């Protein structure tokens, strides 16, 4: 029988308020999820010279990917510069209203307005190890491809390209037009990693949380971040309980049997 995908439980007790916007009902939460612990004793990341990454969220659907990336980096004690685009906030409020802006800001080392082009990360002389945009909208993709630094997100990405730093774009769109594909191809030729969050069902995920965690773990691996004991569900000590590969990413039997039948 096909397993049923479920969302992770929300923190209780909750007091819900309803706001009517067009024909949709939005829920906002007056309590927040518990802040995940950071670990000052976490071993340094051997592939991160400065232990510092830029993380940006845009208005594309899939804000939970950016949230999971931020919480994981916080748990690994990796410094983050967080930027939310103008349309990232409405998407966040609609898709994951329990994660408020103050909550996300509390997980980041530094936060920046997308309009602040005077921020240190807009300069190549400020050392960072790379940048992740999750999710990345097609508008932001096009701006980066054309070198159009109209805001801090596209400017910081442009800096990463010119300085030869790693840039990972978790693009979120379907179907893809020729314009989208050509923009991705042009950036890929420059060394930018195009990372659509395609679910790996060979992992036999128990819920949406594990689907998200699997994509985020793979993306961070591309960036050179060792997730270690933090499993795909974001909890410590869950990494290898199935006896598989990649911190519990693939069950042992899935490597040779499950997906080859």
PDB file of C-alpha atoms in Angstrom:
ATOM      1  CA  UNK A   1       0.000   0.000   0.000  1.00  0.00           C
ATOM      2  CA  UNK A   2       1.351   3.408  -0.933  1.00  0.00           C
ATOM      3  CA  UNK A   3       2.465   5.367   2.163  1.00  0.00           C
ATOM      4  CA  UNK A   4       0.554   8.510   2.899  1.00  0.00           C
ATOM      5  CA  UNK A   5       2.536  11.757   2.836  1.00  0.00           C
ATOM      6  CA  UNK A   6       1.955  13.941   5.853  1.00  0.00           C
ATOM      7  CA  UNK A   7       3.190  17.337   6.908  1.00  0.00           C
ATOM      8  CA  UNK A   8       5.224  17.623  10.121  1.00  0.00           C
ATOM      9  CA  UNK A   9       3.082  18.464  13.144  1.00  0.00           C
ATOM     10  CA  UNK A  10       2.689  22.125  13.996  1.00  0.00           C
ATOM     11  CA  UNK A  11       3.516  23.398  17.482  1.00  0.00           C
ATOM     12  CA  UNK A  12       0.669  23.423  19.995  1.00  0.00           C
ATOM     13  CA  UNK A  13      -1.192  25.170  21.456  1.00  0.00           C
ATOM     14  CA  UNK A  14      -1.969  27.433  18.533  1.00  0.00           C
ATOM     15  CA  UNK A  15      -4.292  30.377  18.290  1.00  0.00           C
ATOM     16  CA  UNK A  16      -5.377  30.876  14.706  1.00  0.00           C
ATOM     17  CA  UNK A  17      -6.539  34.086  13.111  1.00  0.00           C
ATOM     18  CA  UNK A  18      -8.139  34.143   9.695  1.00  0.00           C
ATOM     19  CA  UNK A  19      -7.578  36.844   7.106  1.00  0.00           C
ATOM     20  CA  UNK A  20      -9.569  36.903   3.877  1.00  0.00           C
ATOM     21  CA  UNK A  21      -7.533  37.645   0.769  1.00  0.00           C
ATOM     22  CA  UNK A  22      -9.458  37.404  -2.483  1.00  0.00           C
ATOM     23  CA  UNK A  23     -10.967  33.902  -2.446  1.00  0.00           C
ATOM     24  CA  UNK A  24      -8.386  32.280  -0.179  1.00  0.00           C
ATOM     25  CA  UNK A  25      -8.310  31.909   3.575  1.00  0.00           C
ATOM     26  CA  UNK A  26      -4.892  32.437   5.124  1.00  0.00           C
ATOM     27  CA  UNK A  27      -3.903  31.287   8.558  1.00  0.00           C
ATOM     28  CA  UNK A  28      -1.410  33.108  10.730  1.00  0.00           C
ATOM     29  CA  UNK A  29       0.050  31.673  13.894  1.00  0.00           C
ATOM     30  CA  UNK A  30       0.708  33.509  17.130  1.00  0.00           C
ATOM     31  CA  UNK A  31       3.169  30.856  18.292  1.00  0.00           C
ATOM     32  CA  UNK A  32       6.239  29.628  16.471  1.00  0.00           C
ATOM     33  CA  UNK A  33       8.072  26.330  16.051  1.00  0.00           C
ATOM     34  CA  UNK A  34      10.779  25.717  18.654  1.00  0.00           C
ATOM     35  CA  UNK A  35      14.128  27.104  17.615  1.00  0.00           C
ATOM     36  CA  UNK A  36      16.509  24.252  16.711  1.00  0.00           C
ATOM     37  CA  UNK A  37      19.685  24.178  18.774  1.00  0.00           C
ATOM     38  CA  UNK A  38      22.985  25.280  17.313  1.00  0.00           C
ATOM     39  CA  UNK A  39      26.113  23.470  18.343  1.00  0.00           C
ATOM     40  CA  UNK A  40      29.202  25.614  19.001  1.00  0.00           C
ATOM     41  CA  UNK A  41      31.257  22.426  19.313  1.00  0.00           C
ATOM     42  CA  UNK A  42      30.336  21.273  15.799  1.00  0.00           C
ATOM     43  CA  UNK A  43      33.525  20.409  13.875  1.00  0.00           C
ATOM     44  CA  UNK A  44      34.446  22.982  11.209  1.00  0.00           C
ATOM     45  CA  UNK A  45      33.424  22.226   7.650  1.00  0.00           C
ATOM     46  CA  UNK A  46      36.602  21.182   5.805  1.00  0.00           C
ATOM     47  CA  UNK A  47      35.253  22.404   2.457  1.00  0.00           C
ATOM     48  CA  UNK A  48      34.178  25.823   3.766  1.00  0.00           C
ATOM     49  CA  UNK A  49      37.131  28.137   4.132  1.00  0.00           C
ATOM     50  CA  UNK A  50      35.210  30.927   5.856  1.00  0.00           C
ATOM     51  CA  UNK A  51      32.289  28.926   7.325  1.00  0.00           C
ATOM     52  CA  UNK A  52      29.983  31.562   5.849  1.00  0.00           C
ATOM     53  CA  UNK A  53      27.200  31.248   3.259  1.00  0.00           C
ATOM     54  CA  UNK A  54      24.600  33.539   1.712  1.00  0.00           C
ATOM     55  CA  UNK A  55      21.046  32.199   1.624  1.00  0.00           C
ATOM     56  CA  UNK A  56      18.273  33.885  -0.355  1.00  0.00           C
ATOM     57  CA  UNK A  57      14.577  33.069  -0.671  1.00  0.00           C
ATOM     58  CA  UNK A  58      12.551  34.376  -3.606  1.00  0.00           C
ATOM     59  CA  UNK A  59       8.840  34.403  -4.376  1.00  0.00           C
ATOM     60  CA  UNK A  60       8.764  31.037  -6.145  1.00  0.00           C
ATOM     61  CA  UNK A  61       6.767  28.272  -4.518  1.00  0.00           C
ATOM     62  CA  UNK A  62       8.752  26.005  -2.222  1.00  0.00           C
ATOM     63  CA  UNK A  63       9.683  28.332   0.632  1.00  0.00           C
ATOM     64  CA  UNK A  64       9.965  25.275   2.894  1.00  0.00           C
ATOM     65  CA  UNK A  65      13.210  24.393   1.079  1.00  0.00           C
ATOM     66  CA  UNK A  66      14.765  27.690   2.120  1.00  0.00           C
ATOM     67  CA  UNK A  67      13.465  27.282   5.665  1.00  0.00           C
ATOM     68  CA  UNK A  68      14.946  23.787   5.958  1.00  0.00           C
ATOM     69  CA  UNK A  69      18.256  24.990   4.541  1.00  0.00           C
ATOM     70  CA  UNK A  70      18.403  27.811   7.082  1.00  0.00           C
ATOM     71  CA  UNK A  71      17.557  25.582  10.052  1.00  0.00           C
ATOM     72  CA  UNK A  72      20.141  23.000   8.975  1.00  0.00           C
ATOM     73  CA  UNK A  73      22.898  25.596   8.602  1.00  0.00           C
ATOM     74  CA  UNK A  74      21.932  26.984  12.009  1.00  0.00           C
ATOM     75  CA  UNK A  75      22.233  23.539  13.561  1.00  0.00           C
ATOM     76  CA  UNK A  76      25.643  23.080  11.934  1.00  0.00           C
ATOM     77  CA  UNK A  77      26.803  26.447  13.322  1.00  0.00           C
ATOM     78  CA  UNK A  78      27.518  27.824   9.843  1.00  0.00           C
ATOM     79  CA  UNK A  79      27.260  31.605   9.532  1.00  0.00           C
ATOM     80  CA  UNK A  80      24.467  32.762   7.248  1.00  0.00           C
ATOM     81  CA  UNK A  81      23.567  36.003   5.507  1.00  0.00           C
ATOM     82  CA  UNK A  82      19.818  35.807   4.894  1.00  0.00           C
ATOM     83  CA  UNK A  83      17.950  37.756   2.197  1.00  0.00           C
ATOM     84  CA  UNK A  84      14.229  37.500   1.480  1.00  0.00           C
ATOM     85  CA  UNK A  85      12.976  39.048  -1.735  1.00  0.00           C
ATOM     86  CA  UNK A  86       9.930  41.309  -1.906  1.00  0.00           C
ATOM     87  CA  UNK A  87       7.685  38.408  -2.956  1.00  0.00           C
ATOM     88  CA  UNK A  88       9.280  35.789  -0.716  1.00  0.00           C
ATOM     89  CA  UNK A  89       7.300  37.087   2.264  1.00  0.00           C
ATOM     90  CA  UNK A  90       3.807  36.666   0.719  1.00  0.00           C
ATOM     91  CA  UNK A  91       4.758  33.172  -0.446  1.00  0.00           C
ATOM     92  CA  UNK A  92       6.111  32.305   2.985  1.00  0.00           C
ATOM     93  CA  UNK A  93       2.962  33.548   4.712  1.00  0.00           C
ATOM     94  CA  UNK A  94       0.783  31.489   2.396  1.00  0.00           C
ATOM     95  CA  UNK A  95       2.787  28.240   2.293  1.00  0.00           C
ATOM     96  CA  UNK A  96       4.271  28.097   5.788  1.00  0.00           C
ATOM     97  CA  UNK A  97       2.597  30.708   8.036  1.00  0.00           C
ATOM     98  CA  UNK A  98       3.923  29.087  11.202  1.00  0.00           C
ATOM     99  CA  UNK A  99       7.429  30.277  10.232  1.00  0.00           C
ATOM    100  CA  UNK A 100       7.364  34.011  10.867  1.00  0.00           C
ATOM    101  CA  UNK A 101       9.938  36.544   9.737  1.00  0.00           C
ATOM    102  CA  UNK A 102      11.232  37.145  13.310  1.00  0.00           C
ATOM    103  CA  UNK A 103      11.668  33.384  13.690  1.00  0.00           C
ATOM    104  CA  UNK A 104      13.732  33.114  10.495  1.00  0.00           C
ATOM    105  CA  UNK A 105      15.769  36.170  11.452  1.00  0.00           C
ATOM    106  CA  UNK A 106      16.605  34.513  14.775  1.00  0.00           C
ATOM    107  CA  UNK A 107      18.155  31.567  12.911  1.00  0.00           C
ATOM    108  CA  UNK A 108      20.354  33.694  10.640  1.00  0.00           C
ATOM    109  CA  UNK A 109      23.661  35.250  11.644  1.00  0.00           C
ATOM    110  CA  UNK A 110      22.943  38.363   9.574  1.00  0.00           C
ATOM    111  CA  UNK A 111      19.822  39.538   7.739  1.00  0.00           C
ATOM    112  CA  UNK A 112      19.642  42.005   4.861  1.00  0.00           C
ATOM    113  CA  UNK A 113      16.943  43.886   3.011  1.00  0.00           C
ATOM    114  CA  UNK A 114      16.886  43.046  -0.703  1.00  0.00           C
ATOM    115  CA  UNK A 115      17.128  46.790  -1.344  1.00  0.00           C
ATOM    116  CA  UNK A 116      20.359  47.188   0.631  1.00  0.00           C
ATOM    117  CA  UNK A 117      22.941  47.214  -2.134  1.00  0.00           C
ATOM    118  CA  UNK A 118      25.433  48.689   0.340  1.00  0.00           C
ATOM    119  CA  UNK A 119      25.485  45.431   2.329  1.00  0.00           C
ATOM    120  CA  UNK A 120      28.942  43.838   2.660  1.00  0.00           C
ATOM    121  CA  UNK A 121      27.921  40.778   0.629  1.00  0.00           C
ATOM    122  CA  UNK A 122      27.435  43.009  -2.428  1.00  0.00           C
ATOM    123  CA  UNK A 123      31.214  43.416  -2.597  1.00  0.00           C
ATOM    124  CA  UNK A 124      33.676  40.825  -3.814  1.00  0.00           C
ATOM    125  CA  UNK A 125      36.119  41.843  -1.090  1.00  0.00           C
ATOM    126  CA  UNK A 126      33.813  40.386   1.570  1.00  0.00           C
ATOM    127  CA  UNK A 127      34.748  36.712   1.996  1.00  0.00           C
ATOM    128  CA  UNK A 128      31.999  34.088   1.745  1.00  0.00           C
ATOM    129  CA  UNK A 129      32.132  30.469   0.632  1.00  0.00           C
ATOM    130  CA  UNK A 130      29.163  30.661  -1.689  1.00  0.00           C
ATOM    131  CA  UNK A 131      25.485  31.353  -2.109  1.00  0.00           C
ATOM    132  CA  UNK A 132      22.275  29.325  -2.207  1.00  0.00           C
ATOM    133  CA  UNK A 133      18.998  30.629  -3.626  1.00  0.00           C
ATOM    134  CA  UNK A 134      16.191  28.344  -2.481  1.00  0.00           C
ATOM    135  CA  UNK A 135      13.705  28.596  -3.989  1.00  0.00           C
ATOM    136  CA  UNK A 136      14.889  30.493  -7.056  1.00  0.00           C
ATOM    137  CA  UNK A 137      12.255  32.147  -9.252  1.00  0.00           C
ATOM    138  CA  UNK A 138      12.589  32.447 -13.023  1.00  0.00           C
ATOM    139  CA  UNK A 139      12.729  36.232 -12.630  1.00  0.00           C
ATOM    140  CA  UNK A 140      15.770  35.970 -10.367  1.00  0.00           C
ATOM    141  CA  UNK A 141      17.311  33.379 -12.688  1.00  0.00           C
ATOM    142  CA  UNK A 142      16.936  35.759 -15.642  1.00  0.00           C
ATOM    143  CA  UNK A 143      18.390  38.693 -13.700  1.00  0.00           C
ATOM    144  CA  UNK A 144      21.450  36.658 -12.713  1.00  0.00           C
ATOM    145  CA  UNK A 145      21.949  35.376 -16.252  1.00  0.00           C
ATOM    146  CA  UNK A 146      21.913  38.935 -17.639  1.00  0.00           C
ATOM    147  CA  UNK A 147      24.068  40.398 -14.854  1.00  0.00           C
ATOM    148  CA  UNK A 148      21.204  42.697 -13.882  1.00  0.00           C
ATOM    149  CA  UNK A 149      21.905  43.416 -10.213  1.00  0.00           C
ATOM    150  CA  UNK A 150      18.700  45.284  -9.438  1.00  0.00           C
ATOM    151  CA  UNK A 151      18.561  43.983  -5.855  1.00  0.00           C
ATOM    152  CA  UNK A 152      20.887  42.442  -3.294  1.00  0.00           C
ATOM    153  CA  UNK A 153      20.017  38.870  -4.303  1.00  0.00           C
ATOM    154  CA  UNK A 154      20.978  39.236  -7.959  1.00  0.00           C
ATOM    155  CA  UNK A 155      23.955  41.431  -7.038  1.00  0.00           C
ATOM    156  CA  UNK A 156      25.324  38.938  -4.489  1.00  0.00           C
ATOM    157  CA  UNK A 157      24.879  36.144  -7.028  1.00  0.00           C
ATOM    158  CA  UNK A 158      26.721  38.205  -9.637  1.00  0.00           C
ATOM    159  CA  UNK A 159      29.568  38.707  -7.161  1.00  0.00           C
ATOM    160  CA  UNK A 160      29.801  34.957  -6.550  1.00  0.00           C
ATOM    161  CA  UNK A 161      30.082  34.339 -10.292  1.00  0.00           C
ATOM    162  CA  UNK A 162      32.762  36.957 -10.882  1.00  0.00           C
ATOM    163  CA  UNK A 163      34.756  35.853  -7.832  1.00  0.00           C
ATOM    164  CA  UNK A 164      34.576  32.173  -8.794  1.00  0.00           C
ATOM    165  CA  UNK A 165      32.542  31.187  -5.724  1.00  0.00           C
ATOM    166  CA  UNK A 166      29.970  28.422  -5.697  1.00  0.00           C
ATOM    167  CA  UNK A 167      26.419  29.453  -6.552  1.00  0.00           C
ATOM    168  CA  UNK A 168      23.539  26.974  -6.259  1.00  0.00           C
ATOM    169  CA  UNK A 169      20.099  27.806  -7.659  1.00  0.00           C
ATOM    170  CA  UNK A 170      17.180  25.654  -6.499  1.00  0.00           C
ATOM    171  CA  UNK A 171      14.975  26.557  -9.445  1.00  0.00           C
ATOM    172  CA  UNK A 172      11.217  26.094  -9.050  1.00  0.00           C
ATOM    173  CA  UNK A 173       9.085  26.182 -12.183  1.00  0.00           C
ATOM    174  CA  UNK A 174       7.144  23.791 -14.393  1.00  0.00           C
ATOM    175  CA  UNK A 175       6.745  23.456 -17.290  1.00  0.00           C
ATOM    176  CA  UNK A 176       9.953  25.120 -18.415  1.00  0.00           C
ATOM    177  CA  UNK A 177      10.015  27.362 -21.470  1.00  0.00           C
ATOM    178  CA  UNK A 178      12.917  27.646 -23.893  1.00  0.00           C
ATOM    179  CA  UNK A 179      13.748  30.978 -22.239  1.00  0.00           C
ATOM    180  CA  UNK A 180      14.040  29.296 -18.841  1.00  0.00           C
ATOM    181  CA  UNK A 181      16.167  26.455 -20.226  1.00  0.00           C
ATOM    182  CA  UNK A 182      18.492  28.799 -22.107  1.00  0.00           C
ATOM    183  CA  UNK A 183      18.986  30.912 -18.988  1.00  0.00           C
ATOM    184  CA  UNK A 184      19.857  27.787 -16.991  1.00  0.00           C
ATOM    185  CA  UNK A 185      22.209  26.504 -19.681  1.00  0.00           C
ATOM    186  CA  UNK A 186      24.039  29.840 -19.890  1.00  0.00           C
ATOM    187  CA  UNK A 187      24.598  29.913 -16.121  1.00  0.00           C
ATOM    188  CA  UNK A 188      25.581  26.239 -15.996  1.00  0.00           C
ATOM    189  CA  UNK A 189      28.350  26.976 -18.513  1.00  0.00           C
ATOM    190  CA  UNK A 190      29.681  29.542 -16.032  1.00  0.00           C
ATOM    191  CA  UNK A 191      29.839  26.918 -13.291  1.00  0.00           C
ATOM    192  CA  UNK A 192      26.567  27.768 -11.559  1.00  0.00           C
ATOM    193  CA  UNK A 193      24.850  24.680 -10.122  1.00  0.00           C
ATOM    194  CA  UNK A 194      21.251  24.355 -11.321  1.00  0.00           C
ATOM    195  CA  UNK A 195      19.526  22.263  -8.674  1.00  0.00           C
ATOM    196  CA  UNK A 196      15.796  21.609  -9.160  1.00  0.00           C
ATOM    197  CA  UNK A 197      14.447  19.867  -6.035  1.00  0.00           C
ATOM    198  CA  UNK A 198      13.423  16.633  -7.743  1.00  0.00           C
ATOM    199  CA  UNK A 199      12.126  14.130  -5.152  1.00  0.00           C
ATOM    200  CA  UNK A 200      14.076  10.899  -4.754  1.00  0.00           C
ATOM    201  CA  UNK A 201      11.353   8.327  -4.205  1.00  0.00           C
ATOM    202  CA  UNK A 202      13.920   5.529  -3.918  1.00  0.00           C
ATOM    203  CA  UNK A 203      14.370   6.767  -0.355  1.00  0.00           C
ATOM    204  CA  UNK A 204      10.826   5.606   0.437  1.00  0.00           C
ATOM    205  CA  UNK A 205       9.990   8.860   2.251  1.00  0.00           C
ATOM    206  CA  UNK A 206       7.599   8.676   5.166  1.00  0.00           C
ATOM    207  CA  UNK A 207       6.258  12.170   4.523  1.00  0.00           C
ATOM    208  CA  UNK A 208       6.773  15.529   2.858  1.00  0.00           C
ATOM    209  CA  UNK A 209       9.296  16.472   5.540  1.00  0.00           C
ATOM    210  CA  UNK A 210      11.648  13.710   4.399  1.00  0.00           C
ATOM    211  CA  UNK A 211      11.145  14.615   0.733  1.00  0.00           C
ATOM    212  CA  UNK A 212      12.219  18.185   1.520  1.00  0.00           C
ATOM    213  CA  UNK A 213      15.061  17.041   3.762  1.00  0.00           C
ATOM    214  CA  UNK A 214      16.461  14.741   1.101  1.00  0.00           C
ATOM    215  CA  UNK A 215      16.662  17.537  -1.486  1.00  0.00           C
ATOM    216  CA  UNK A 216      18.201  19.969   1.003  1.00  0.00           C
ATOM    217  CA  UNK A 217      20.797  17.411   2.137  1.00  0.00           C
ATOM    218  CA  UNK A 218      21.832  16.752  -1.466  1.00  0.00           C
ATOM    219  CA  UNK A 219      21.982  20.474  -2.239  1.00  0.00           C
ATOM    220  CA  UNK A 220      24.175  21.175   0.792  1.00  0.00           C
ATOM    221  CA  UNK A 221      26.424  18.295  -0.232  1.00  0.00           C
ATOM    222  CA  UNK A 222      26.896  19.990  -3.613  1.00  0.00           C
ATOM    223  CA  UNK A 223      27.826  23.159  -1.741  1.00  0.00           C
ATOM    224  CA  UNK A 224      30.425  21.194   0.223  1.00  0.00           C
ATOM    225  CA  UNK A 225      28.539  21.140   3.528  1.00  0.00           C
ATOM    226  CA  UNK A 226      28.736  17.930   5.528  1.00  0.00           C
ATOM    227  CA  UNK A 227      25.324  17.463   7.145  1.00  0.00           C
ATOM    228  CA  UNK A 228      26.724  14.783   9.458  1.00  0.00           C
ATOM    229  CA  UNK A 229      24.357  13.428  12.109  1.00  0.00           C
ATOM    230  CA  UNK A 230      21.437  15.664  11.145  1.00  0.00           C
ATOM    231  CA  UNK A 231      19.130  13.379   9.178  1.00  0.00           C
ATOM    232  CA  UNK A 232      16.731  14.150   6.377  1.00  0.00           C
ATOM    233  CA  UNK A 233      14.017  14.948   8.908  1.00  0.00           C
ATOM    234  CA  UNK A 234      16.215  17.626  10.515  1.00  0.00           C
ATOM    235  CA  UNK A 235      16.702  15.784  13.804  1.00  0.00           C
ATOM    236  CA  UNK A 236      20.028  14.771  15.223  1.00  0.00           C
ATOM    237  CA  UNK A 237      20.979  11.153  15.484  1.00  0.00           C
ATOM    238  CA  UNK A 238      18.566  10.075  12.726  1.00  0.00           C
ATOM    239  CA  UNK A 239      21.181  10.007  10.024  1.00  0.00           C
ATOM    240  CA  UNK A 240      22.005   6.327   9.637  1.00  0.00           C
ATOM    241  CA  UNK A 241      19.304   4.430  11.461  1.00  0.00           C
ATOM    242  CA  UNK A 242      18.299   2.561   8.293  1.00  0.00           C
ATOM    243  CA  UNK A 243      21.846   1.421   7.639  1.00  0.00           C
ATOM    244  CA  UNK A 244      22.008   3.144   4.269  1.00  0.00           C
ATOM    245  CA  UNK A 245      24.081   5.781   2.571  1.00  0.00           C
ATOM    246  CA  UNK A 246      24.387   9.530   2.918  1.00  0.00           C
ATOM    247  CA  UNK A 247      23.214  10.031   6.483  1.00  0.00           C
ATOM    248  CA  UNK A 248      20.051   7.990   6.049  1.00  0.00           C
ATOM    249  CA  UNK A 249      19.311   9.379   2.591  1.00  0.00           C
ATOM    250  CA  UNK A 250      19.003   5.954   0.960  1.00  0.00           C
ATOM    251  CA  UNK A 251      17.984   2.734   2.748  1.00  0.00           C
ATOM    252  CA  UNK A 252      20.513  -0.053   2.278  1.00  0.00           C
ATOM    253  CA  UNK A 253      18.073  -2.293   0.402  1.00  0.00           C
ATOM    254  CA  UNK A 254      17.108   0.552  -1.915  1.00  0.00           C
ATOM    255  CA  UNK A 255      20.566   0.655  -3.455  1.00  0.00           C
ATOM    256  CA  UNK A 256      20.419  -2.728  -5.140  1.00  0.00           C
ATOM    257  CA  UNK A 257      16.954  -4.210  -4.788  1.00  0.00           C
ATOM    258  CA  UNK A 258      14.050  -1.840  -4.227  1.00  0.00           C
ATOM    259  CA  UNK A 259      14.466   0.422  -7.231  1.00  0.00           C
ATOM    260  CA  UNK A 260      15.684  -2.238  -9.694  1.00  0.00           C
ATOM    261  CA  UNK A 261      12.672  -4.535  -9.514  1.00  0.00           C
TER     262      UNK A 261
END
